[in-house]
Short mmCIF file of C-alpha atoms and ligand atoms in Angstrom, two decimals:
data_model
loop_
_atom_site.label_atom_id
_atom_site.label_comp_id
_atom_site.label_asym_id
_atom_site.label_seq_id
_atom_site.Cartn_x
_atom_site.Cartn_y
_atom_site.Cartn_z
CA UNK A 1 -131.51 68.60 1.46
CA UNK A 2 -131.59 68.66 5.27
CA UNK A 3 -128.69 69.72 7.79
CA UNK A 4 -128.61 65.80 8.86
CA UNK A 5 -127.18 65.00 5.60
CA UNK A 6 -125.10 67.80 4.53
CA UNK A 7 -123.49 67.44 8.22
CA UNK A 8 -123.29 63.64 7.63
CA UNK A 9 -121.48 64.54 4.11
CA UNK A 10 -119.03 67.02 5.58
CA UNK A 11 -118.05 64.39 8.34
CA UNK A 12 -117.08 61.32 5.62
CA UNK A 13 -115.43 64.50 3.67
CA UNK A 14 -113.45 65.94 6.62
CA UNK A 15 -112.34 61.90 7.31
CA UNK A 16 -111.63 61.62 3.78
CA UNK A 17 -109.66 64.77 4.06
CA UNK A 18 -107.73 63.97 6.89
CA UNK A 19 -106.51 60.68 5.94
CA UNK A 20 -105.63 62.16 2.70
CA UNK A 21 -103.37 64.35 4.41
CA UNK A 22 -102.29 61.67 6.71
CA UNK A 23 -101.28 59.42 3.86
CA UNK A 24 -99.17 62.86 2.21
CA UNK A 25 -97.44 63.48 5.38
CA UNK A 26 -96.51 60.07 5.82
CA UNK A 27 -95.26 59.88 2.40
CA UNK A 28 -93.17 62.93 3.07
CA UNK A 29 -91.80 61.60 6.20
CA UNK A 30 -90.85 58.12 4.20
CA UNK A 31 -88.99 60.33 1.60
CA UNK A 32 -87.34 62.19 4.15
CA UNK A 33 -85.95 58.99 5.54
CA UNK A 34 -85.13 57.64 2.51
CA UNK A 35 -83.25 60.73 1.45
CA UNK A 36 -81.03 60.85 4.88
CA UNK A 37 -80.08 57.26 4.34
CA UNK A 38 -76.53 56.98 5.46
CA UNK A 39 -73.58 54.69 6.58
CA UNK A 40 -71.92 54.71 9.79
CA UNK A 41 -68.79 53.48 8.94
CA UNK A 42 -66.71 52.27 12.61
CA UNK A 43 -63.39 52.10 12.60
CA UNK A 44 -61.20 49.61 14.40
CA UNK A 45 -58.86 50.74 17.58
CA UNK A 46 -55.84 51.78 17.34
CA UNK A 47 -55.58 53.19 13.62
CA UNK A 48 -53.88 55.47 12.41
CA UNK A 49 -54.90 59.19 11.48
CA UNK A 50 -53.85 58.85 8.12
CA UNK A 51 -55.26 55.85 7.43
CA UNK A 52 -58.41 57.42 8.03
CA UNK A 53 -57.65 60.21 6.21
CA UNK A 54 -56.49 57.77 3.00
CA UNK A 55 -60.31 55.86 3.57
CA UNK A 56 -61.94 59.24 3.65
CA UNK A 57 -60.61 60.44 0.31
CA UNK A 58 -61.64 56.71 -1.19
CA UNK A 59 -64.74 57.41 -0.14
CA UNK A 60 -65.37 60.58 -1.40
CA UNK A 61 -64.16 59.48 -4.92
CA UNK A 62 -66.76 56.70 -4.76
CA UNK A 63 -69.58 57.14 -6.81
CA UNK A 64 -72.74 57.83 -5.51
CA UNK A 65 -71.42 59.57 -2.45
CA UNK A 66 -72.79 62.87 -1.52
CA UNK A 67 -70.51 63.61 1.72
CA UNK A 68 -68.18 62.33 3.67
CA UNK A 69 -67.77 63.61 7.89
CA UNK A 70 -65.25 62.34 10.06
CA UNK A 71 -66.25 62.01 13.93
CA UNK A 72 -63.49 61.29 16.52
CA UNK A 73 -64.33 59.35 19.76
CA UNK A 74 -65.07 62.62 21.76
CA UNK A 75 -68.07 64.17 19.36
CA UNK A 76 -69.34 60.77 19.38
CA UNK A 77 -69.70 60.70 22.97
CA UNK A 78 -70.99 64.12 22.95
CA UNK A 79 -73.93 62.86 20.50
CA UNK A 80 -74.13 60.12 22.50
CA UNK A 81 -74.72 61.72 25.70
CA UNK A 82 -77.46 64.09 23.99
CA UNK A 83 -79.30 61.52 23.08
CA UNK A 84 -79.25 59.78 26.20
CA UNK A 85 -80.31 62.92 28.17
CA UNK A 86 -82.04 62.24 31.74
CA UNK A 87 -81.19 58.79 31.48
CA UNK A 88 -77.48 59.12 33.16
CA UNK A 89 -77.31 56.12 34.59
CA UNK A 90 -75.79 54.15 31.81
CA UNK A 91 -73.18 57.54 32.43
CA UNK A 92 -72.41 56.81 35.55
CA UNK A 93 -71.94 52.81 34.66
CA UNK A 94 -69.09 54.03 31.86
CA UNK A 95 -67.17 55.89 34.57
CA UNK A 96 -65.55 58.44 32.26
CA UNK A 97 -64.23 55.57 30.20
CA UNK A 98 -65.34 56.23 25.92
CA UNK A 99 -66.07 52.65 24.35
CA UNK A 100 -67.11 54.63 21.25
CA UNK A 101 -64.99 54.32 18.24
CA UNK A 102 -63.62 56.91 15.76
CA UNK A 103 -66.15 56.57 12.53
CA UNK A 104 -66.77 58.22 9.01
CA UNK A 105 -70.42 59.10 8.50
CA UNK A 106 -71.15 58.57 4.79
CA UNK A 107 -74.22 60.13 2.96
CA UNK A 108 -75.49 58.63 -0.05
CA UNK A 109 -76.83 60.51 -3.04
CA UNK A 110 -79.19 57.54 -3.66
CA UNK A 111 -80.90 55.33 -0.94
CA UNK A 112 -81.10 52.23 -3.28
CA UNK A 113 -77.30 52.03 -3.28
CA UNK A 114 -77.07 51.88 0.73
CA UNK A 115 -76.33 47.87 0.69
CA UNK A 116 -73.88 47.59 -1.55
CA UNK A 117 -71.77 50.78 -0.87
CA UNK A 118 -72.18 49.18 2.89
CA UNK A 119 -70.51 46.11 1.86
CA UNK A 120 -67.81 47.57 -0.34
CA UNK A 121 -66.98 49.19 2.80
CA UNK A 122 -66.99 46.51 4.95
CA UNK A 123 -63.84 45.15 2.98
CA UNK A 124 -61.37 47.54 4.01
CA UNK A 125 -59.09 46.43 6.48
CA UNK A 126 -59.22 49.72 8.96
CA UNK A 127 -63.18 49.22 9.08
CA UNK A 128 -64.53 47.54 12.01
CA UNK A 129 -68.26 47.37 10.73
CA UNK A 130 -70.04 49.69 8.10
CA UNK A 131 -73.62 49.98 9.60
CA UNK A 132 -77.09 51.53 8.08
CA UNK A 133 -80.42 51.43 9.75
CA UNK A 134 -81.23 48.45 7.44
CA UNK A 135 -84.07 47.49 9.65
CA UNK A 136 -85.39 50.62 10.69
CA UNK A 137 -85.95 51.98 7.38
CA UNK A 138 -87.12 48.79 5.76
CA UNK A 139 -89.76 48.72 8.73
CA UNK A 140 -90.69 52.45 8.33
CA UNK A 141 -91.54 51.35 4.29
CA UNK A 142 -93.41 48.31 5.58
CA UNK A 143 -95.62 50.64 7.75
CA UNK A 144 -96.16 53.48 4.95
CA UNK A 145 -96.85 50.88 2.69
CA UNK A 146 -99.27 49.36 4.74
CA UNK A 147 -100.95 52.81 5.90
CA UNK A 148 -101.05 53.64 1.77
CA UNK A 149 -103.24 50.75 1.44
CA UNK A 150 -105.27 50.87 4.60
CA UNK A 151 -105.65 54.69 3.77
CA UNK A 152 -106.46 54.01 0.32
CA UNK A 153 -109.06 51.42 0.91
CA UNK A 154 -110.71 53.45 3.90
CA UNK A 155 -110.73 56.47 1.28
CA UNK A 156 -112.80 54.30 -1.06
CA UNK A 157 -115.07 53.44 1.51
CA UNK A 158 -115.60 57.08 2.54
CA UNK A 159 -116.44 58.07 -0.62
CA UNK A 160 -118.79 54.89 -1.18
CA UNK A 161 -120.45 56.21 1.71
CA UNK A 162 -120.55 59.75 0.91
CA UNK A 163 -121.91 58.89 -2.09
CA UNK A 164 -124.61 56.95 -0.41
CA UNK A 165 -125.87 59.04 1.56
CA UNK A 166 -125.89 61.87 -0.97
CA UNK A 167 -128.19 59.23 -3.53
CA UNK A 168 -130.31 58.53 -0.81
CA UNK A 169 -130.96 62.26 0.24
CA UNK A 170 -131.71 62.95 -3.91
CA UNK A 171 -133.90 59.78 -4.08
CA UNK A 172 -136.15 61.17 -1.31
CA UNK A 173 -136.67 64.22 -3.54
CA UNK A 174 -136.93 62.41 -6.78
CA UNK A 175 -139.13 60.00 -5.07
CA UNK A 176 -141.28 63.22 -4.07
CA UNK A 177 -141.28 64.70 -7.45
CA UNK A 178 -141.42 61.50 -9.39
CA UNK A 179 -145.06 62.30 -10.68
CA UNK A 180 -143.83 65.59 -11.84
CA UNK A 181 -140.93 63.48 -13.57
CA UNK A 182 -143.47 61.14 -15.40
CA UNK A 183 -145.48 64.00 -16.86
CA UNK A 184 -142.55 65.80 -17.97
CA UNK A 185 -141.24 62.63 -19.67
CA UNK A 186 -145.00 62.31 -21.02
CA UNK A 187 -144.96 65.82 -23.01
CA UNK A 188 -141.50 65.69 -24.01
CA UNK A 189 -138.91 67.07 -21.73
CA UNK A 190 -135.28 66.00 -22.22
CA UNK A 191 -133.31 63.91 -20.14
CA UNK A 192 -131.04 66.51 -19.49
CA UNK A 193 -134.05 69.13 -18.36
CA UNK A 194 -135.50 66.99 -15.76
CA UNK A 195 -131.71 65.87 -14.41
CA UNK A 196 -130.13 69.29 -13.69
CA UNK A 197 -132.39 70.41 -10.83
CA UNK A 198 -131.20 67.28 -9.08
CA UNK A 199 -127.78 67.38 -10.25
CA UNK A 200 -127.31 70.81 -9.06
CA UNK A 201 -128.87 69.62 -5.51
CA UNK A 202 -126.53 66.86 -5.22
CA UNK A 203 -123.80 69.06 -6.09
CA UNK A 204 -124.75 71.85 -3.89
CA UNK A 205 -124.80 69.35 -1.15
CA UNK A 206 -121.32 68.17 -1.83
CA UNK A 207 -120.02 71.70 -1.79
CA UNK A 208 -121.73 72.87 1.64
CA UNK A 209 -120.12 69.55 3.21
CA UNK A 210 -117.16 70.12 1.59
CA UNK A 211 -116.84 73.67 2.82
CA UNK A 212 -118.17 72.84 5.88
CA UNK A 213 -115.28 69.74 6.06
CA UNK A 214 -112.61 72.31 4.59
CA UNK A 215 -113.33 74.71 7.36
CA UNK A 216 -112.35 72.38 10.11
CA UNK A 217 -109.40 70.70 8.41
CA UNK A 218 -107.84 73.96 7.99
CA UNK A 219 -108.24 74.70 11.87
CA UNK A 220 -106.96 70.99 12.53
CA UNK A 221 -103.94 71.54 10.56
CA UNK A 222 -102.85 74.53 11.66
CA UNK A 223 -103.70 73.13 15.37
CA UNK A 224 -101.33 69.84 14.68
CA UNK A 225 -98.77 71.97 13.10
CA UNK A 226 -98.27 74.29 16.03
CA UNK A 227 -98.48 71.34 18.43
CA UNK A 228 -95.61 69.31 16.66
CA UNK A 229 -93.63 72.61 16.25
CA UNK A 230 -93.39 72.75 19.58
CA UNK A 231 -92.88 68.98 20.76
CA UNK A 232 -91.33 67.06 17.31
CA UNK A 233 -89.84 69.82 15.79
CA UNK A 234 -87.94 67.08 13.64
CA UNK A 235 -90.99 65.80 11.65
CA UNK A 236 -91.27 66.59 8.54
CA UNK A 237 -94.46 68.06 8.50
CA UNK A 238 -95.90 69.68 4.76
CA UNK A 239 -96.42 73.41 5.46
CA UNK A 240 -100.15 74.33 5.01
CA UNK A 241 -99.25 76.79 1.94
CA UNK A 242 -99.78 75.72 -0.52
CA UNK A 243 -100.94 72.25 0.49
CA UNK A 244 -103.88 72.94 2.60
CA UNK A 245 -105.18 75.09 -0.71
CA UNK A 246 -104.74 72.00 -2.76
CA UNK A 247 -106.83 69.71 0.05
CA UNK A 248 -109.30 72.45 0.01
CA UNK A 249 -110.04 72.47 -3.71
CA UNK A 250 -109.27 68.53 -3.79
CA UNK A 251 -112.15 68.01 -0.89
CA UNK A 252 -114.76 70.82 -2.16
CA UNK A 253 -114.18 69.11 -6.03
CA UNK A 254 -114.35 65.57 -5.01
CA UNK A 255 -117.73 66.31 -3.02
CA UNK A 256 -119.41 68.27 -5.63
CA UNK A 257 -118.16 65.17 -8.21
CA UNK A 258 -119.39 62.46 -5.93
CA UNK A 259 -122.60 64.99 -5.46
CA UNK A 260 -123.30 64.59 -8.98
CA UNK A 261 -122.60 61.21 -9.22
CA UNK A 262 -124.92 60.27 -6.41
CA UNK A 263 -128.16 62.50 -8.15
CA UNK A 264 -127.40 60.56 -11.21
CA UNK A 265 -127.52 57.49 -9.45
CA UNK A 266 -130.64 58.06 -7.91
CA UNK A 267 -132.49 59.52 -11.01
CA UNK A 268 -131.58 56.95 -13.07
CA UNK A 269 -134.46 54.28 -12.30
CA UNK A 270 -137.08 57.42 -12.81
CA UNK A 271 -135.63 58.27 -16.16
CA UNK A 272 -136.72 55.23 -17.59
CA UNK A 273 -139.89 55.68 -18.67
CA UNK B 1 -149.34 59.56 -38.92
CA UNK B 2 -149.23 55.86 -37.70
CA UNK B 3 -147.66 52.91 -39.61
CA UNK B 4 -147.27 49.44 -38.36
CA UNK B 5 -146.40 46.36 -39.94
CA UNK B 6 -146.16 42.72 -38.20
CA UNK B 7 -145.46 44.51 -35.07
CA UNK B 8 -144.95 42.18 -31.97
CA UNK B 9 -144.32 42.88 -28.36
CA UNK B 10 -143.74 40.37 -25.63
CA UNK B 11 -142.78 41.52 -21.88
CA UNK B 12 -139.66 39.97 -21.62
CA UNK B 13 -140.01 39.67 -17.28
CA UNK B 14 -143.55 37.42 -17.59
CA UNK B 15 -142.95 36.33 -21.06
CA UNK B 16 -146.45 37.77 -22.02
CA UNK B 17 -147.07 38.19 -25.87
CA UNK B 18 -148.96 41.08 -25.33
CA UNK B 19 -149.28 42.25 -29.00
CA UNK B 20 -148.50 40.16 -32.28
CA UNK B 21 -149.00 40.54 -36.46
CA UNK B 22 -150.36 44.28 -35.53
CA UNK B 23 -150.94 45.77 -39.30
CA UNK B 24 -152.28 49.26 -39.39
CA UNK B 25 -152.37 52.83 -40.96
CA UNK B 26 -153.82 55.96 -39.66
CA UNK B 27 -154.32 58.92 -41.43
CA UNK B 28 -154.37 62.28 -40.47
CA UNK B 29 -157.24 63.89 -38.91
CA UNK B 30 -159.17 60.54 -38.15
CA UNK B 31 -160.88 59.17 -35.00
CA UNK B 32 -160.00 55.83 -33.88
CA UNK B 33 -161.46 53.63 -31.02
CA UNK B 34 -159.19 51.18 -29.54
CA UNK B 35 -161.34 48.65 -28.35
CA UNK B 36 -161.62 44.88 -26.55
CA UNK B 37 -161.42 42.97 -23.32
CA UNK B 38 -159.24 43.50 -20.41
CA UNK B 39 -155.64 42.58 -20.92
CA UNK B 40 -155.94 42.39 -24.81
CA UNK B 41 -153.28 44.82 -25.18
CA UNK B 42 -154.54 48.01 -25.69
CA UNK B 43 -152.53 50.09 -23.34
CA UNK B 44 -149.34 48.39 -24.82
CA UNK B 45 -150.37 49.46 -28.12
CA UNK B 46 -150.45 52.98 -27.01
CA UNK B 47 -147.23 52.79 -24.61
CA UNK B 48 -145.44 51.55 -28.19
CA UNK B 49 -146.52 54.93 -29.96
CA UNK B 50 -145.32 56.54 -27.18
CA UNK B 51 -141.79 54.58 -26.89
CA UNK B 52 -142.75 53.77 -23.39
CA UNK B 53 -141.86 50.07 -24.75
CA UNK B 54 -140.32 49.04 -27.45
CA UNK B 55 -141.49 46.48 -29.83
CA UNK B 56 -139.99 43.19 -30.49
CA UNK B 57 -140.41 42.57 -34.35
CA UNK B 58 -141.71 44.64 -36.95
CA UNK B 59 -142.28 48.23 -38.36
CA UNK B 60 -143.39 50.99 -36.54
CA UNK B 61 -143.53 54.85 -37.76
CA UNK B 62 -144.90 57.67 -35.67
CA UNK B 63 -145.57 61.18 -37.59
CA UNK B 64 -142.80 60.04 -39.37
CA UNK B 65 -140.30 58.80 -37.04
CA UNK B 66 -139.09 55.52 -37.09
CA UNK B 67 -140.17 54.72 -33.51
CA UNK B 68 -137.61 51.29 -33.26
CA UNK B 69 -134.73 52.30 -34.61
CA UNK B 70 -134.97 55.87 -33.14
CA UNK B 71 -132.03 56.60 -30.28
CA UNK B 72 -132.89 57.57 -26.53
CA UNK B 73 -132.43 61.07 -27.14
CA UNK B 74 -134.66 61.74 -29.69
CA UNK B 75 -137.42 60.39 -27.71
CA UNK B 76 -138.61 63.20 -25.79
CA UNK B 77 -139.29 64.95 -29.58
CA UNK B 78 -141.35 61.87 -30.49
CA UNK B 79 -143.41 63.21 -27.63
CA UNK B 80 -143.87 66.72 -28.42
CA UNK B 81 -145.72 65.68 -31.44
CA UNK B 82 -148.25 63.40 -29.20
CA UNK B 83 -150.68 64.46 -26.50
CA UNK B 84 -151.72 61.67 -23.70
CA UNK B 85 -154.49 61.52 -21.48
CA UNK B 86 -154.71 58.74 -18.63
CA UNK B 87 -158.03 57.59 -16.94
CA UNK B 88 -156.32 58.91 -13.83
CA UNK B 89 -155.94 62.27 -15.06
CA UNK B 90 -151.98 62.56 -13.67
CA UNK B 91 -152.37 66.42 -12.28
CA UNK B 92 -150.02 67.82 -9.97
CA UNK B 93 -152.12 68.68 -6.95
CA UNK B 94 -149.82 71.47 -5.79
CA UNK B 95 -150.31 73.68 -9.10
CA UNK B 96 -153.13 75.49 -10.14
CA UNK B 97 -155.00 74.66 -13.71
CA UNK B 98 -153.16 77.38 -15.31
CA UNK B 99 -149.71 75.87 -13.97
CA UNK B 100 -150.41 72.32 -14.70
CA UNK B 101 -150.87 73.46 -18.51
CA UNK B 102 -148.24 75.67 -18.55
CA UNK B 103 -145.92 73.08 -16.87
CA UNK B 104 -145.76 70.95 -20.33
CA UNK B 105 -144.70 73.84 -22.38
CA UNK B 106 -142.42 75.03 -19.75
CA UNK B 107 -140.36 71.82 -19.51
CA UNK B 108 -139.94 71.61 -23.24
CA UNK B 109 -138.71 75.33 -22.77
CA UNK B 110 -141.33 77.12 -24.67
CA UNK B 111 -140.67 80.95 -24.60
CA UNK B 112 -143.09 82.72 -22.02
CA UNK B 113 -145.17 84.71 -23.99
CA UNK B 114 -146.36 81.68 -26.00
CA UNK B 115 -147.03 79.68 -23.20
CA UNK B 116 -149.43 82.81 -22.37
CA UNK B 117 -151.33 82.50 -25.21
CA UNK B 118 -151.53 79.01 -25.83
CA UNK B 119 -152.72 78.11 -22.23
CA UNK B 120 -155.19 80.81 -22.35
CA UNK B 121 -156.46 79.20 -25.67
CA UNK B 122 -156.47 75.60 -24.85
CA UNK B 123 -158.40 76.50 -21.36
CA UNK B 124 -161.13 78.46 -23.71
CA UNK B 125 -160.94 75.16 -26.03
CA UNK B 126 -161.94 72.89 -22.78
CA UNK B 127 -164.54 75.65 -21.29
CA UNK B 128 -162.05 76.07 -17.83
CA UNK B 129 -160.86 79.57 -18.62
CA UNK B 130 -162.93 81.22 -15.41
CA UNK B 131 -161.54 78.38 -13.01
CA UNK B 132 -157.62 78.49 -14.22
CA UNK B 133 -157.01 79.76 -10.44
CA UNK B 134 -158.20 76.29 -8.79
CA UNK B 135 -156.42 73.72 -7.34
CA UNK B 136 -157.21 70.11 -8.88
CA UNK B 137 -158.82 69.07 -5.57
CA UNK B 138 -161.20 71.50 -6.05
CA UNK B 139 -162.45 70.75 -9.18
CA UNK B 140 -164.89 67.73 -10.36
CA UNK B 141 -163.52 64.47 -12.23
CA UNK B 142 -164.73 65.47 -15.82
CA UNK B 143 -163.08 69.02 -14.97
CA UNK B 144 -159.94 67.41 -13.87
CA UNK B 145 -159.81 65.13 -16.93
CA UNK B 146 -160.31 68.78 -19.06
CA UNK B 147 -157.30 70.01 -17.66
CA UNK B 148 -155.50 67.00 -18.57
CA UNK B 149 -156.89 67.59 -21.99
CA UNK B 150 -155.87 70.99 -22.40
CA UNK B 151 -152.31 69.95 -20.82
CA UNK B 152 -152.00 67.38 -23.50
CA UNK B 153 -153.12 69.65 -26.48
CA UNK B 154 -151.20 72.73 -25.53
CA UNK B 155 -148.16 71.98 -27.48
CA UNK B 156 -150.23 71.51 -30.61
CA UNK B 157 -149.82 67.56 -31.29
CA UNK B 158 -150.83 65.89 -34.34
CA UNK B 159 -151.68 63.10 -32.39
CA UNK B 160 -154.00 62.85 -29.27
CA UNK B 161 -153.85 59.48 -27.38
CA UNK B 162 -156.03 58.96 -24.80
CA UNK B 163 -156.01 55.40 -22.88
CA UNK B 164 -159.90 55.10 -21.43
CA UNK B 165 -160.11 58.94 -20.48
CA UNK B 166 -164.11 58.19 -19.65
CA UNK B 167 -163.14 55.32 -17.37
CA UNK B 168 -163.70 57.33 -14.26
CA UNK B 169 -166.56 59.66 -15.02
CA UNK B 170 -170.07 59.25 -15.31
CA UNK B 171 -172.14 59.12 -18.77
CA UNK B 172 -173.00 62.76 -18.99
CA UNK B 173 -169.57 64.15 -17.82
CA UNK B 174 -167.89 61.50 -20.82
CA UNK B 175 -169.86 63.15 -23.26
CA UNK B 176 -168.72 66.78 -22.20
CA UNK B 177 -165.36 64.71 -22.78
CA UNK B 178 -165.89 63.31 -26.48
CA UNK B 179 -167.52 66.62 -27.03
CA UNK B 180 -164.18 68.39 -26.71
CA UNK B 181 -162.40 65.36 -28.56
CA UNK B 182 -164.86 66.02 -31.28
CA UNK B 183 -163.91 69.95 -31.51
CA UNK B 184 -160.08 68.96 -31.96
CA UNK B 185 -160.29 66.44 -34.05
CA UNK B 186 -162.24 68.83 -36.41
CA UNK B 187 -159.58 71.47 -35.75
CA UNK B 188 -157.23 68.40 -37.39
CA UNK B 189 -155.81 66.68 -34.73
CA UNK B 190 -155.62 62.68 -34.96
CA UNK B 191 -157.39 61.06 -32.19
CA UNK B 192 -156.88 57.64 -31.07
CA UNK B 193 -158.62 56.28 -27.52
CA UNK B 194 -158.84 52.77 -26.05
CA UNK B 195 -161.79 52.77 -24.24
CA UNK B 196 -164.51 50.10 -22.46
CA UNK B 197 -167.55 52.58 -23.19
CA UNK B 198 -169.92 50.74 -25.41
CA UNK B 199 -172.34 53.59 -25.57
CA UNK B 200 -169.63 56.23 -26.60
CA UNK B 201 -168.50 53.92 -29.67
CA UNK B 202 -171.78 52.91 -30.82
CA UNK B 203 -173.13 56.44 -30.91
CA UNK B 204 -170.04 58.05 -32.37
CA UNK B 205 -169.71 55.57 -35.34
CA UNK B 206 -165.95 56.21 -36.08
CA UNK B 207 -163.21 53.79 -37.02
CA UNK B 208 -163.09 50.68 -34.40
CA UNK B 209 -160.30 48.57 -34.04
CA UNK B 210 -160.77 45.63 -31.88
CA UNK B 211 -157.90 43.68 -30.12
CA UNK B 212 -158.18 40.47 -28.69
CA UNK B 213 -155.25 38.53 -27.10
CA UNK B 214 -152.75 40.95 -28.98
CA UNK B 215 -154.36 40.47 -32.20
CA UNK B 216 -156.76 42.86 -34.32
CA UNK B 217 -159.94 41.10 -34.94
CA UNK B 218 -162.01 43.86 -36.29
CA UNK B 219 -160.97 47.27 -38.05
CA UNK B 220 -164.00 48.84 -39.51
CA UNK B 221 -164.72 52.27 -40.28
CA UNK B 222 -167.96 53.53 -38.86
CA UNK B 223 -167.71 50.56 -36.69
CA UNK B 224 -169.59 49.32 -33.41
CA UNK B 225 -168.01 48.49 -29.83
CA UNK B 226 -168.91 44.59 -30.26
CA UNK B 227 -169.02 43.62 -26.63
CA UNK B 228 -171.78 42.94 -24.11
CA UNK B 229 -170.70 45.52 -21.58
N1 ATP C 1 -144.88 45.85 -17.51
C1 ATP C 1 -145.85 44.55 -17.88
N2 ATP C 1 -145.04 43.64 -17.92
C2 ATP C 1 -145.39 42.29 -17.83
N3 ATP C 1 -146.79 41.92 -18.62
C3 ATP C 1 -147.44 43.22 -19.08
C4 ATP C 1 -147.17 44.72 -18.27
N4 ATP C 1 -147.84 45.16 -18.90
C5 ATP C 1 -149.10 44.53 -19.24
N5 ATP C 1 -148.70 43.28 -19.43
C6 ATP C 1 -149.41 42.18 -19.69
O1 ATP C 1 -149.70 42.17 -21.38
C7 ATP C 1 -151.33 42.13 -21.51
C8 ATP C 1 -151.71 43.45 -22.26
O2 ATP C 1 -152.13 44.20 -21.29
P1 ATP C 1 -152.58 45.77 -21.74
O3 ATP C 1 -152.49 46.51 -20.25
O4 ATP C 1 -152.01 46.21 -22.83
O5 ATP C 1 -154.25 45.70 -21.94
P2 ATP C 1 -155.25 46.16 -21.86
O6 ATP C 1 -155.90 45.68 -23.20
O7 ATP C 1 -154.77 47.68 -21.60
O8 ATP C 1 -156.12 46.05 -20.77
P3 ATP C 1 -157.12 47.17 -19.59
O9 ATP C 1 -158.14 46.95 -20.82
O10 ATP C 1 -157.59 46.32 -18.33
O11 ATP C 1 -156.52 48.25 -19.78
C9 ATP C 1 -151.75 41.60 -20.28
O12 ATP C 1 -151.62 39.93 -20.38
C10 ATP C 1 -151.16 42.21 -19.16
O13 ATP C 1 -150.96 41.12 -17.97
MG1 MG C 2 -155.40 49.17 -20.48
#
C-alpha cells in the first residue's frame, strides 16, 4: 500500500462523492422548482374588479389549488422593474405607461395538474391567457434527467476505476507473497485465513482514501455553501447537516467495500491451487 | 489410507490423458516408490492426492475422505492430513529454519505452546536443531530439504508425499534424506515418493509402482527400479 495508490483512490472517491453531491443537489433543485409550479392567469383589459373577484373565488374552490393571489397592474410593474434592474432603457421606452395586465397567480398542490388546470382557466371569458413556465420546467427536467444518467454513468466508471486501482495494488502484494500463499495452501490453511490480511489491506486502503476524499469534500461543500449563500441565495443547496454526514459515511463505506472487492478479485487466481 | 479405482485424469486444456485406469490401495505404514519415465504421470498422481487437480472418472479416497466429491472448503482439512515435499524445497527465504517450520502450524492456527514443542521435535528428527536460526540461503541443498521435511511432518500427517525429493541432491545427501524417511516411516507414517533415483529404489527394496503413459504397468512389493538411468 503506497501513498500513490491511496491518493489515487482518494481522488477517485472525491470525484465520486462530488458527483453524488451534485446530482442530489440538482434533484433537490428540480423538486423545488416542480413544487413551485404556478399558473399566471392574465386578465383582459377593462374587466370589472367584481368579475375578477368571482373568478378568484371559483379558482379557490377548484380541486388541487393551493393558493390564489391577485396581482394588480402597479404591483406587476414593480416586480417587473425589480427584475430588470440596471436595464433601464426598456423602462425609458415605456415612457411611464404601464402595459402590464392584471393577473391571478395560481399555486397548485400537484405539479402534474398544471396543464389541465391551465386549459380550464383559459376557457373563462375574462381570461386573456393562462400561462405557466411549461417550456422552462420541461427543459429543466430534461437537463436533470440527463445529468442523473450521466452522473450515474460517471459514478459507475469511477467506482470501476477505484476497484481497478485497489485490486492492482493488492495484486502486487499478493504477487510478492505468492510463494507464501502456495505453501499455506499446501499445508492446509483455509482460504479465509489466507484471504483476510489482503482483505484488510484493501479495506484500509479504501478507508484511508475515503477519509482523505471526505476531508476535501467537507471543505469544498462548506466553501460552495458560503459562495452560493452570498451570490445565488435562491439556489436551494441541501444543508450540510446532516447531508454531509451521510455523504461521509457513504464515501467511506463505498471505499472500504470497493477495497474488499478489489482484494477478493486479485486473490482469486492465487487461491485456485 | 489411499484407495483408487478406475481413476482417470485428462488435462482439459491440452487434452492429455495423464492417468487412466488406475487401481491401487496403499495401507497404513507402507513405503511406496512411484517410478516411470518423464511425463508418465507421477506428479499428476501426487496432485490428485492433494486435490490440486480433480479426477475426471473413478473413485479416490484418501484418509477416508472422498476426494472427488469433496467440497472446496474441505480441501484444507484433507491437506492437513498430508505432508508434501518437492524437488525445489519451497522454503520462504526471509524466514529462519524455525520460522519456516512453525509457519505450517501457524497457518492452521495451532496453539502456540504446541507449535514450540512440535517444531523443536521435528528439527531434532531431521538433525537441524542447532541451525534453527539460519536462513535458507545459509544452508546446503540437503539441509534445505531437511527443513522442508520438518515442515511437512510438523502437523503429524498420516501420509508423507514427496515428488522427487532427492532430484537436486548428490547421492550421499540423498541417502541422508532417505534415512530420515525411514525414521519417519518407522514411526508409522505412510510414505509415497516419486523418484528417478535408481540406486535408492533398488537398495531400499520397498513397494514399487511403475507408471508409463498414464497406466500402472507394474506394482511389486520389494520391487526394483527397472529402468536404465
Ligand atoms: N497442467 C497441465 N496441463 C496440461 N498437461 C499437463 C499438465 N501437467 C502435466 N501435464 C501432462 O500430463 C502428463 C503427465 O505429466 P506429469 O507431470 O504427471 O509427469 P511426471 O511423471 O511427473 O514427469 P516427470 O518425471 O518429468 O516429473 C505429461 O504429458 C504432461 O505434459
Ligand atoms: Mg513430475
